[in-house]
PDB file of C-alpha atoms and ligand atoms in Angstrom:
ATOM      1  CA  UNK A   1      21.306 -98.249 -80.559  1.00  0.00           C
ATOM      2  CA  UNK A   2      19.788 -94.834 -81.337  1.00  0.00           C
ATOM      3  CA  UNK A   3      19.477 -94.074 -84.871  1.00  0.00           C
ATOM      4  CA  UNK A   4      22.207 -91.624 -85.840  1.00  0.00           C
ATOM      5  CA  UNK A   5      22.333 -89.712 -89.295  1.00  0.00           C
ATOM      6  CA  UNK A   6      25.950 -90.831 -90.146  1.00  0.00           C
ATOM      7  CA  UNK A   7      25.382 -91.161 -93.887  1.00  0.00           C
ATOM      8  CA  UNK A   8      24.211 -87.628 -94.001  1.00  0.00           C
ATOM      9  CA  UNK A   9      26.878 -86.480 -91.938  1.00  0.00           C
ATOM     10  CA  UNK A  10      29.343 -88.253 -94.086  1.00  0.00           C
ATOM     11  CA  UNK A  11      27.615 -86.638 -97.138  1.00  0.00           C
ATOM     12  CA  UNK A  12      28.208 -82.867 -95.875  1.00  0.00           C
ATOM     13  CA  UNK A  13      31.353 -83.717 -94.590  1.00  0.00           C
ATOM     14  CA  UNK A  14      33.487 -85.532 -96.923  1.00  0.00           C
ATOM     15  CA  UNK A  15      33.836 -82.999 -99.503  1.00  0.00           C
ATOM     16  CA  UNK A  16      35.498 -80.854 -96.996  1.00  0.00           C
ATOM     17  CA  UNK A  17      37.676 -83.583 -95.677  1.00  0.00           C
ATOM     18  CA  UNK A  18      38.725 -86.220 -97.958  1.00  0.00           C
ATOM     19  CA  UNK A  19      38.975 -89.563 -96.365  1.00  0.00           C
ATOM     20  CA  UNK A  20      36.676 -88.830 -93.680  1.00  0.00           C
ATOM     21  CA  UNK A  21      34.635 -91.298 -92.019  1.00  0.00           C
ATOM     22  CA  UNK A  22      31.945 -91.498 -89.234  1.00  0.00           C
ATOM     23  CA  UNK A  23      31.844 -94.140 -86.560  1.00  0.00           C
ATOM     24  CA  UNK A  24      29.233 -94.770 -83.744  1.00  0.00           C
ATOM     25  CA  UNK A  25      30.216 -97.001 -81.059  1.00  0.00           C
ATOM     26  CA  UNK A  26      27.778 -98.180 -78.205  1.00  0.00           C
ATOM     27  CA  UNK A  27      30.639 -98.131 -75.709  1.00  0.00           C
ATOM     28  CA  UNK A  28      33.867 -97.016 -74.942  1.00  0.00           C
ATOM     29  CA  UNK A  29      36.318 -95.431 -72.139  1.00  0.00           C
ATOM     30  CA  UNK A  30      36.546 -92.062 -74.042  1.00  0.00           C
ATOM     31  CA  UNK A  31      35.840 -90.698 -77.576  1.00  0.00           C
ATOM     32  CA  UNK A  32      38.949 -88.573 -76.964  1.00  0.00           C
ATOM     33  CA  UNK A  33      41.154 -91.117 -75.320  1.00  0.00           C
ATOM     34  CA  UNK A  34      40.347 -93.466 -78.375  1.00  0.00           C
ATOM     35  CA  UNK A  35      41.274 -90.878 -80.820  1.00  0.00           C
ATOM     36  CA  UNK A  36      44.365 -90.153 -79.018  1.00  0.00           C
ATOM     37  CA  UNK A  37      45.642 -93.767 -79.033  1.00  0.00           C
ATOM     38  CA  UNK A  38      44.658 -94.138 -82.761  1.00  0.00           C
ATOM     39  CA  UNK A  39      46.730 -91.118 -83.608  1.00  0.00           C
ATOM     40  CA  UNK A  40      49.581 -92.174 -81.559  1.00  0.00           C
ATOM     41  CA  UNK A  41      49.435 -95.031 -83.490  1.00  0.00           C
ATOM     42  CA  UNK A  42      49.740 -93.355 -86.936  1.00  0.00           C
ATOM     43  CA  UNK A  43      45.935 -93.597 -87.792  1.00  0.00           C
ATOM     44  CA  UNK A  44      45.421 -90.026 -88.956  1.00  0.00           C
ATOM     45  CA  UNK A  45      42.424 -90.521 -91.322  1.00  0.00           C
ATOM     46  CA  UNK A  46      39.868 -87.717 -90.286  1.00  0.00           C
ATOM     47  CA  UNK A  47      37.281 -89.422 -88.024  1.00  0.00           C
ATOM     48  CA  UNK A  48      34.048 -88.704 -86.247  1.00  0.00           C
ATOM     49  CA  UNK A  49      33.791 -90.876 -83.563  1.00  0.00           C
ATOM     50  CA  UNK A  50      30.373 -90.939 -81.433  1.00  0.00           C
ATOM     51  CA  UNK A  51      29.773 -92.968 -78.121  1.00  0.00           C
ATOM     52  CA  UNK A  52      26.717 -93.790 -77.092  1.00  0.00           C
ATOM     53  CA  UNK A  53      28.308 -94.539 -73.838  1.00  0.00           C
ATOM     54  CA  UNK A  54      31.708 -93.483 -72.128  1.00  0.00           C
ATOM     55  CA  UNK A  55      33.093 -95.309 -69.250  1.00  0.00           C
ATOM     56  CA  UNK A  56      35.933 -93.030 -68.635  1.00  0.00           C
ATOM     57  CA  UNK A  57      34.900 -89.629 -69.999  1.00  0.00           C
ATOM     58  CA  UNK A  58      37.166 -86.989 -69.369  1.00  0.00           C
ATOM     59  CA  UNK A  59      36.903 -82.959 -69.007  1.00  0.00           C
ATOM     60  CA  UNK A  60      39.005 -80.295 -68.757  1.00  0.00           C
ATOM     61  CA  UNK A  61      41.652 -79.807 -66.136  1.00  0.00           C
ATOM     62  CA  UNK A  62      41.687 -83.730 -65.524  1.00  0.00           C
ATOM     63  CA  UNK A  63      38.119 -84.026 -64.273  1.00  0.00           C
ATOM     64  CA  UNK A  64      35.912 -86.872 -64.991  1.00  0.00           C
ATOM     65  CA  UNK A  65      32.830 -85.920 -67.557  1.00  0.00           C
ATOM     66  CA  UNK A  66      29.642 -87.782 -66.685  1.00  0.00           C
ATOM     67  CA  UNK A  67      26.865 -88.112 -69.270  1.00  0.00           C
ATOM     68  CA  UNK A  68      23.674 -89.612 -68.880  1.00  0.00           C
ATOM     69  CA  UNK A  69      23.033 -92.691 -71.868  1.00  0.00           C
ATOM     70  CA  UNK A  70      20.629 -91.489 -74.203  1.00  0.00           C
ATOM     71  CA  UNK A  71      20.386 -88.086 -72.876  1.00  0.00           C
ATOM     72  CA  UNK A  72      23.480 -86.454 -73.853  1.00  0.00           C
ATOM     73  CA  UNK A  73      26.014 -86.332 -76.828  1.00  0.00           C
ATOM     74  CA  UNK A  74      29.646 -87.500 -76.730  1.00  0.00           C
ATOM     75  CA  UNK A  75      31.779 -87.261 -79.545  1.00  0.00           C
ATOM     76  CA  UNK A  76      35.321 -86.318 -80.908  1.00  0.00           C
ATOM     77  CA  UNK A  77      36.568 -85.327 -84.021  1.00  0.00           C
ATOM     78  CA  UNK A  78      40.330 -86.180 -85.244  1.00  0.00           C
ATOM     79  CA  UNK A  79      41.791 -84.385 -88.018  1.00  0.00           C
ATOM     80  CA  UNK A  80      45.264 -83.321 -89.239  1.00  0.00           C
ATOM     81  CA  UNK A  81      45.657 -79.774 -88.241  1.00  0.00           C
ATOM     82  CA  UNK A  82      48.647 -77.540 -88.479  1.00  0.00           C
ATOM     83  CA  UNK A  83      47.610 -73.617 -87.605  1.00  0.00           C
ATOM     84  CA  UNK A  84      49.941 -71.212 -87.410  1.00  0.00           C
ATOM     85  CA  UNK A  85      48.811 -70.312 -84.268  1.00  0.00           C
ATOM     86  CA  UNK A  86      46.617 -72.588 -81.716  1.00  0.00           C
ATOM     87  CA  UNK A  87      45.447 -70.049 -79.352  1.00  0.00           C
ATOM     88  CA  UNK A  88      41.693 -69.223 -79.432  1.00  0.00           C
ATOM     89  CA  UNK A  89      40.735 -72.434 -80.937  1.00  0.00           C
ATOM     90  CA  UNK A  90      38.846 -73.576 -78.234  1.00  0.00           C
ATOM     91  CA  UNK A  91      36.645 -70.427 -78.600  1.00  0.00           C
ATOM     92  CA  UNK A  92      36.460 -71.027 -82.402  1.00  0.00           C
ATOM     93  CA  UNK A  93      34.917 -74.414 -81.674  1.00  0.00           C
ATOM     94  CA  UNK A  94      32.580 -73.043 -78.779  1.00  0.00           C
ATOM     95  CA  UNK A  95      31.282 -70.142 -81.209  1.00  0.00           C
ATOM     96  CA  UNK A  96      30.867 -72.801 -84.034  1.00  0.00           C
ATOM     97  CA  UNK A  97      28.612 -75.004 -81.910  1.00  0.00           C
ATOM     98  CA  UNK A  98      26.724 -72.382 -80.547  1.00  0.00           C
ATOM     99  CA  UNK A  99      25.891 -70.701 -83.982  1.00  0.00           C
ATOM    100  CA  UNK A 100      24.773 -73.985 -85.266  1.00  0.00           C
ATOM    101  CA  UNK A 101      22.752 -75.147 -82.308  1.00  0.00           C
ATOM    102  CA  UNK A 102      20.519 -72.005 -81.053  1.00  0.00           C
ATOM    103  CA  UNK A 103      21.083 -67.957 -81.044  1.00  0.00           C
ATOM    104  CA  UNK A 104      20.370 -68.162 -77.637  1.00  0.00           C
ATOM    105  CA  UNK A 105      23.245 -70.223 -76.441  1.00  0.00           C
ATOM    106  CA  UNK A 106      26.012 -68.104 -74.636  1.00  0.00           C
ATOM    107  CA  UNK A 107      29.572 -68.826 -74.067  1.00  0.00           C
ATOM    108  CA  UNK A 108      31.727 -69.102 -71.113  1.00  0.00           C
ATOM    109  CA  UNK A 109      35.311 -68.593 -71.870  1.00  0.00           C
ATOM    110  CA  UNK A 110      37.461 -70.430 -72.892  1.00  0.00           C
ATOM    111  CA  UNK A 111      35.014 -73.039 -73.962  1.00  0.00           C
ATOM    112  CA  UNK A 112      31.789 -74.047 -72.359  1.00  0.00           C
ATOM    113  CA  UNK A 113      28.452 -73.377 -73.806  1.00  0.00           C
ATOM    114  CA  UNK A 114      25.980 -71.956 -71.582  1.00  0.00           C
ATOM    115  CA  UNK A 115      22.321 -71.330 -71.184  1.00  0.00           C
ATOM    116  CA  UNK A 116      20.650 -69.337 -68.490  1.00  0.00           C
ATOM    117  CA  UNK A 117      23.764 -69.434 -66.250  1.00  0.00           C
ATOM    118  CA  UNK A 118      24.215 -73.214 -66.440  1.00  0.00           C
ATOM    119  CA  UNK A 119      26.509 -75.403 -68.116  1.00  0.00           C
ATOM    120  CA  UNK A 120      25.021 -76.655 -71.607  1.00  0.00           C
ATOM    121  CA  UNK A 121      28.324 -78.399 -73.007  1.00  0.00           C
ATOM    122  CA  UNK A 122      32.001 -78.505 -72.974  1.00  0.00           C
ATOM    123  CA  UNK A 123      34.600 -78.962 -75.247  1.00  0.00           C
ATOM    124  CA  UNK A 124      38.051 -81.117 -74.626  1.00  0.00           C
ATOM    125  CA  UNK A 125      40.926 -79.993 -77.179  1.00  0.00           C
ATOM    126  CA  UNK A 126      44.017 -82.384 -77.466  1.00  0.00           C
ATOM    127  CA  UNK A 127      46.787 -82.615 -79.895  1.00  0.00           C
ATOM    128  CA  UNK A 128      48.970 -85.500 -80.673  1.00  0.00           C
ATOM    129  CA  UNK A 129      52.111 -85.983 -83.322  1.00  0.00           C
ATOM    130  CA  UNK A 130      52.206 -88.608 -85.656  1.00  0.00           C
ATOM    131  CA  UNK A 131      55.556 -88.871 -87.312  1.00  0.00           C
ATOM    132  CA  UNK A 132      55.510 -85.229 -89.220  1.00  0.00           C
ATOM    133  CA  UNK A 133      51.770 -84.936 -88.853  1.00  0.00           C
ATOM    134  CA  UNK A 134      50.297 -83.048 -86.272  1.00  0.00           C
ATOM    135  CA  UNK A 135      46.720 -83.890 -85.363  1.00  0.00           C
ATOM    136  CA  UNK A 136      44.011 -82.177 -83.303  1.00  0.00           C
ATOM    137  CA  UNK A 137      41.209 -84.191 -81.243  1.00  0.00           C
ATOM    138  CA  UNK A 138      38.381 -82.277 -80.463  1.00  0.00           C
ATOM    139  CA  UNK A 139      36.105 -83.783 -77.969  1.00  0.00           C
ATOM    140  CA  UNK A 140      32.555 -82.210 -77.359  1.00  0.00           C
ATOM    141  CA  UNK A 141      29.679 -83.142 -74.600  1.00  0.00           C
ATOM    142  CA  UNK A 142      26.270 -81.583 -74.920  1.00  0.00           C
ATOM    143  CA  UNK A 143      23.168 -82.217 -72.558  1.00  0.00           C
ATOM    144  CA  UNK A 144      20.463 -83.238 -74.532  1.00  0.00           C
ATOM    145  CA  UNK A 145      17.766 -83.906 -72.131  1.00  0.00           C
ATOM    146  CA  UNK A 146      17.559 -82.740 -68.514  1.00  0.00           C
ATOM    147  CA  UNK A 147      19.150 -85.027 -65.720  1.00  0.00           C
ATOM    148  CA  UNK A 148      19.081 -84.964 -62.032  1.00  0.00           C
ATOM    149  CA  UNK A 149      21.867 -82.653 -60.482  1.00  0.00           C
ATOM    150  CA  UNK A 150      23.716 -85.666 -59.030  1.00  0.00           C
ATOM    151  CA  UNK A 151      25.338 -83.652 -56.348  1.00  0.00           C
ATOM    152  CA  UNK A 152      25.447 -80.497 -58.183  1.00  0.00           C
ATOM    153  CA  UNK A 153      22.971 -77.869 -56.357  1.00  0.00           C
ATOM    154  CA  UNK A 154      22.211 -76.625 -59.821  1.00  0.00           C
ATOM    155  CA  UNK A 155      21.064 -79.265 -62.667  1.00  0.00           C
ATOM    156  CA  UNK A 156      23.307 -78.577 -65.873  1.00  0.00           C
ATOM    157  CA  UNK A 157      21.439 -77.083 -68.652  1.00  0.00           C
ATOM    158  CA  UNK A 158      19.880 -79.320 -71.358  1.00  0.00           C
ATOM    159  CA  UNK A 159      19.636 -78.479 -75.311  1.00  0.00           C
ATOM    160  CA  UNK A 160      15.611 -79.646 -75.101  1.00  0.00           C
ATOM    161  CA  UNK A 161      15.127 -76.564 -73.094  1.00  0.00           C
ATOM    162  CA  UNK A 162      16.200 -74.284 -76.160  1.00  0.00           C
ATOM    163  CA  UNK A 163      15.311 -76.786 -78.793  1.00  0.00           C
ATOM    164  CA  UNK A 164      12.274 -78.930 -77.483  1.00  0.00           C
ATOM    165  CA  UNK A 165      12.408 -81.722 -80.040  1.00  0.00           C
ATOM    166  CA  UNK A 166      16.271 -82.331 -80.262  1.00  0.00           C
ATOM    167  CA  UNK A 167      17.788 -85.376 -80.234  1.00  0.00           C
ATOM    168  CA  UNK A 168      21.366 -86.179 -79.997  1.00  0.00           C
ATOM    169  CA  UNK A 169      21.504 -87.383 -83.533  1.00  0.00           C
ATOM    170  CA  UNK A 170      19.990 -83.975 -84.865  1.00  0.00           C
ATOM    171  CA  UNK A 171      22.328 -81.784 -82.955  1.00  0.00           C
ATOM    172  CA  UNK A 172      25.393 -83.779 -84.105  1.00  0.00           C
ATOM    173  CA  UNK A 173      23.973 -83.341 -87.691  1.00  0.00           C
ATOM    174  CA  UNK A 174      23.468 -79.807 -87.377  1.00  0.00           C
ATOM    175  CA  UNK A 175      26.910 -79.016 -85.934  1.00  0.00           C
ATOM    176  CA  UNK A 176      28.897 -81.257 -87.828  1.00  0.00           C
ATOM    177  CA  UNK A 177      29.677 -79.513 -91.212  1.00  0.00           C
ATOM    178  CA  UNK A 178      29.908 -76.216 -89.443  1.00  0.00           C
ATOM    179  CA  UNK A 179      32.258 -77.352 -87.094  1.00  0.00           C
ATOM    180  CA  UNK A 180      34.803 -78.814 -89.909  1.00  0.00           C
ATOM    181  CA  UNK A 181      34.370 -75.466 -91.991  1.00  0.00           C
ATOM    182  CA  UNK A 182      35.218 -73.475 -88.994  1.00  0.00           C
ATOM    183  CA  UNK A 183      38.514 -75.721 -88.151  1.00  0.00           C
ATOM    184  CA  UNK A 184      39.768 -75.229 -91.746  1.00  0.00           C
ATOM    185  CA  UNK A 185      39.207 -71.287 -91.501  1.00  0.00           C
ATOM    186  CA  UNK A 186      40.766 -71.125 -88.485  1.00  0.00           C
ATOM    187  CA  UNK A 187      43.855 -73.168 -89.674  1.00  0.00           C
ATOM    188  CA  UNK A 188      44.428 -70.436 -92.314  1.00  0.00           C
ATOM    189  CA  UNK A 189      43.050 -67.295 -90.618  1.00  0.00           C
ATOM    190  CA  UNK A 190      43.220 -67.772 -86.622  1.00  0.00           C
ATOM    191  CA  UNK A 191      40.787 -66.821 -84.106  1.00  0.00           C
ATOM    192  CA  UNK A 192      40.848 -62.746 -84.748  1.00  0.00           C
ATOM    193  CA  UNK A 193      38.070 -62.784 -87.471  1.00  0.00           C
ATOM    194  CA  UNK A 194      35.606 -64.346 -84.936  1.00  0.00           C
ATOM    195  CA  UNK A 195      36.349 -61.891 -81.882  1.00  0.00           C
ATOM    196  CA  UNK A 196      33.295 -59.974 -82.553  1.00  0.00           C
ATOM    197  CA  UNK A 197      31.065 -63.058 -82.765  1.00  0.00           C
ATOM    198  CA  UNK A 198      32.412 -64.328 -79.722  1.00  0.00           C
ATOM    199  CA  UNK A 199      31.616 -61.144 -77.869  1.00  0.00           C
ATOM    200  CA  UNK A 200      28.204 -61.342 -78.932  1.00  0.00           C
ATOM    201  CA  UNK A 201      27.563 -64.413 -77.134  1.00  0.00           C
ATOM    202  CA  UNK A 202      30.521 -63.580 -74.250  1.00  0.00           C
ATOM    203  CA  UNK A 203      28.533 -64.465 -70.750  1.00  0.00           C
ATOM    204  CA  UNK A 204      31.203 -63.289 -68.588  1.00  0.00           C
ATOM    205  CA  UNK A 205      31.517 -59.650 -70.134  1.00  0.00           C
ATOM    206  CA  UNK A 206      31.119 -56.888 -67.261  1.00  0.00           C
ATOM    207  CA  UNK A 207      30.749 -59.884 -64.787  1.00  0.00           C
ATOM    208  CA  UNK A 208      33.234 -60.152 -61.594  1.00  0.00           C
ATOM    209  CA  UNK A 209      35.187 -63.293 -62.245  1.00  0.00           C
ATOM    210  CA  UNK A 210      38.088 -65.319 -60.293  1.00  0.00           C
ATOM    211  CA  UNK A 211      40.176 -68.054 -62.074  1.00  0.00           C
ATOM    212  CA  UNK A 212      41.203 -70.940 -60.717  1.00  0.00           C
ATOM    213  CA  UNK A 213      44.799 -69.738 -60.035  1.00  0.00           C
ATOM    214  CA  UNK A 214      43.538 -66.722 -57.806  1.00  0.00           C
ATOM    215  CA  UNK A 215      43.167 -63.851 -60.101  1.00  0.00           C
ATOM    216  CA  UNK A 216      39.937 -61.767 -59.570  1.00  0.00           C
ATOM    217  CA  UNK A 217      38.485 -58.866 -61.593  1.00  0.00           C
ATOM    218  CA  UNK A 218      35.870 -57.639 -64.218  1.00  0.00           C
ATOM    219  CA  UNK A 219      35.756 -59.734 -67.418  1.00  0.00           C
ATOM    220  CA  UNK A 220      36.330 -56.923 -70.441  1.00  0.00           C
ATOM    221  CA  UNK A 221      35.808 -59.434 -73.212  1.00  0.00           C
ATOM    222  CA  UNK A 222      38.486 -61.139 -75.284  1.00  0.00           C
ATOM    223  CA  UNK A 223      41.340 -60.065 -77.304  1.00  0.00           C
ATOM    224  CA  UNK A 224      42.407 -60.724 -80.948  1.00  0.00           C
ATOM    225  CA  UNK A 225      43.946 -64.111 -79.669  1.00  0.00           C
ATOM    226  CA  UNK A 226      41.132 -65.551 -77.523  1.00  0.00           C
ATOM    227  CA  UNK A 227      42.853 -64.458 -74.171  1.00  0.00           C
ATOM    228  CA  UNK A 228      40.523 -62.972 -71.512  1.00  0.00           C
ATOM    229  CA  UNK A 229      40.776 -59.437 -70.501  1.00  0.00           C
ATOM    230  CA  UNK A 230      40.434 -58.606 -66.819  1.00  0.00           C
ATOM    231  CA  UNK A 231      40.621 -55.676 -65.223  1.00  0.00           C
ATOM    232  CA  UNK A 232      41.873 -56.705 -61.688  1.00  0.00           C
ATOM    233  CA  UNK A 233      42.977 -54.101 -59.027  1.00  0.00           C
ATOM    234  CA  UNK A 234      46.289 -53.725 -60.014  1.00  0.00           C
ATOM    235  CA  UNK A 235      45.472 -52.767 -63.807  1.00  0.00           C
ATOM    236  CA  UNK A 236      44.200 -55.288 -66.753  1.00  0.00           C
ATOM    237  CA  UNK A 237      45.514 -58.352 -67.333  1.00  0.00           C
ATOM    238  CA  UNK A 238      45.138 -61.330 -69.973  1.00  0.00           C
ATOM    239  CA  UNK A 239      44.623 -64.536 -69.185  1.00  0.00           C
ATOM    240  CA  UNK A 240      45.993 -67.102 -71.800  1.00  0.00           C
ATOM    241  CA  UNK A 241      46.016 -70.646 -70.057  1.00  0.00           C
ATOM    242  CA  UNK A 242      43.998 -73.282 -71.333  1.00  0.00           C
ATOM    243  CA  UNK A 243      44.596 -74.749 -67.961  1.00  0.00           C
ATOM    244  CA  UNK A 244      42.640 -72.170 -65.957  1.00  0.00           C
ATOM    245  CA  UNK A 245      38.905 -72.102 -65.040  1.00  0.00           C
ATOM    246  CA  UNK A 246      36.846 -68.957 -64.199  1.00  0.00           C
ATOM    247  CA  UNK A 247      33.700 -68.663 -62.374  1.00  0.00           C
ATOM    248  CA  UNK A 248      31.432 -65.640 -62.062  1.00  0.00           C
ATOM    249  CA  UNK A 249      31.544 -64.297 -58.499  1.00  0.00           C
ATOM    250  CA  UNK A 250      27.782 -64.904 -57.952  1.00  0.00           C
ATOM    251  CA  UNK A 251      27.368 -68.340 -59.189  1.00  0.00           C
ATOM    252  CA  UNK A 252      27.256 -71.030 -56.885  1.00  0.00           C
ATOM    253  CA  UNK A 253      30.035 -72.891 -56.097  1.00  0.00           C
ATOM    254  CA  UNK A 254      28.541 -76.192 -56.649  1.00  0.00           C
ATOM    255  CA  UNK A 255      27.122 -75.676 -59.980  1.00  0.00           C
ATOM    256  CA  UNK A 256      28.867 -77.895 -62.734  1.00  0.00           C
ATOM    257  CA  UNK A 257      31.606 -75.691 -64.557  1.00  0.00           C
TER     258      UNK A 257
HETATM  259  C1  BTN B 301      34.972 -79.830 -70.093  1.00  0.00           C
HETATM  260  O1  BTN B 301      33.787 -79.366 -69.971  1.00  0.00           O
HETATM  261  O2  BTN B 301      35.538 -79.816 -68.986  1.00  0.00           O
HETATM  262  C2  BTN B 301      35.319 -80.660 -71.322  1.00  0.00           C
HETATM  263  C3  BTN B 301      34.364 -81.943 -71.333  1.00  0.00           C
HETATM  264  C4  BTN B 301      34.575 -82.597 -72.643  1.00  0.00           C
HETATM  265  C5  BTN B 301      33.590 -83.630 -72.629  1.00  0.00           C
HETATM  266  C6  BTN B 301      33.591 -84.638 -74.255  1.00  0.00           C
HETATM  267  S1  BTN B 301      32.608 -86.070 -74.232  1.00  0.00           S
HETATM  268  C7  BTN B 301      33.154 -86.596 -75.836  1.00  0.00           C
HETATM  269  C8  BTN B 301      34.599 -86.184 -75.378  1.00  0.00           C
HETATM  270  N1  BTN B 301      35.536 -87.465 -74.624  1.00  0.00           N
HETATM  271  C9  BTN B 301      35.802 -87.126 -73.700  1.00  0.00           C
HETATM  272  O3  BTN B 301      36.053 -88.142 -72.635  1.00  0.00           O
HETATM  273  N2  BTN B 301      35.444 -85.944 -73.107  1.00  0.00           N
HETATM  274  C10 BTN B 301      34.886 -85.152 -74.285  1.00  0.00           C
END
């Protein structure tokens, strides 16, 4: 197993989240699936679960999430969570990760980390209710070192292209405490205070895009609730659904999205 900075993460995060634990597993089906199972079984302690290998990693919209052992960071964070409004949560998470990891990382609505028009990482957010308590599970996959394209015409981006010495453990240590702070702030204040910072990294703004549910138009940025604003032939439309994926019109269709 690689050396993980579990102790340092625990020292930084436990003052923010009482009862917090960090767990590293050599293998699991999916860190999100495991934390959702635990939540449904009533285990609601805040937990950061890292897996060195996932045998059934999941992406958004029912897609699989492939990651190369040793070359990627795959983890999930579960915590009790009860915001007034959940909209924009995935954008807030992406923004926190980008700001922690590198000034050059862009954000592709709703929740992808991008570098030079290629996907660097993704986020899968799920919610569970255990008794009276609502719990969120935030799963994050980040490519750390380059890997072959594996059927994709363009290989995904890797963090070492921006931060040459990066390891999965370094990245996890850098992003964990800021991510928890972002979530606690989001729970109180929602997405609106983050809108301008998201726009500064928005890679779609000004580009022609189409959505998986058939809309096409120019991306105008995001609104205060995190909705994607699109200028279509029939006027301005807001795209809210998290079950929609968006692709810039001039990106090759076989690029990982
Ligand atoms: C996406 O871009 O579609 C989201 C990818 C999310 C992948 C991470 S890896 C850790 C966690 N466990 C999973 O099964 N998925 C998320």
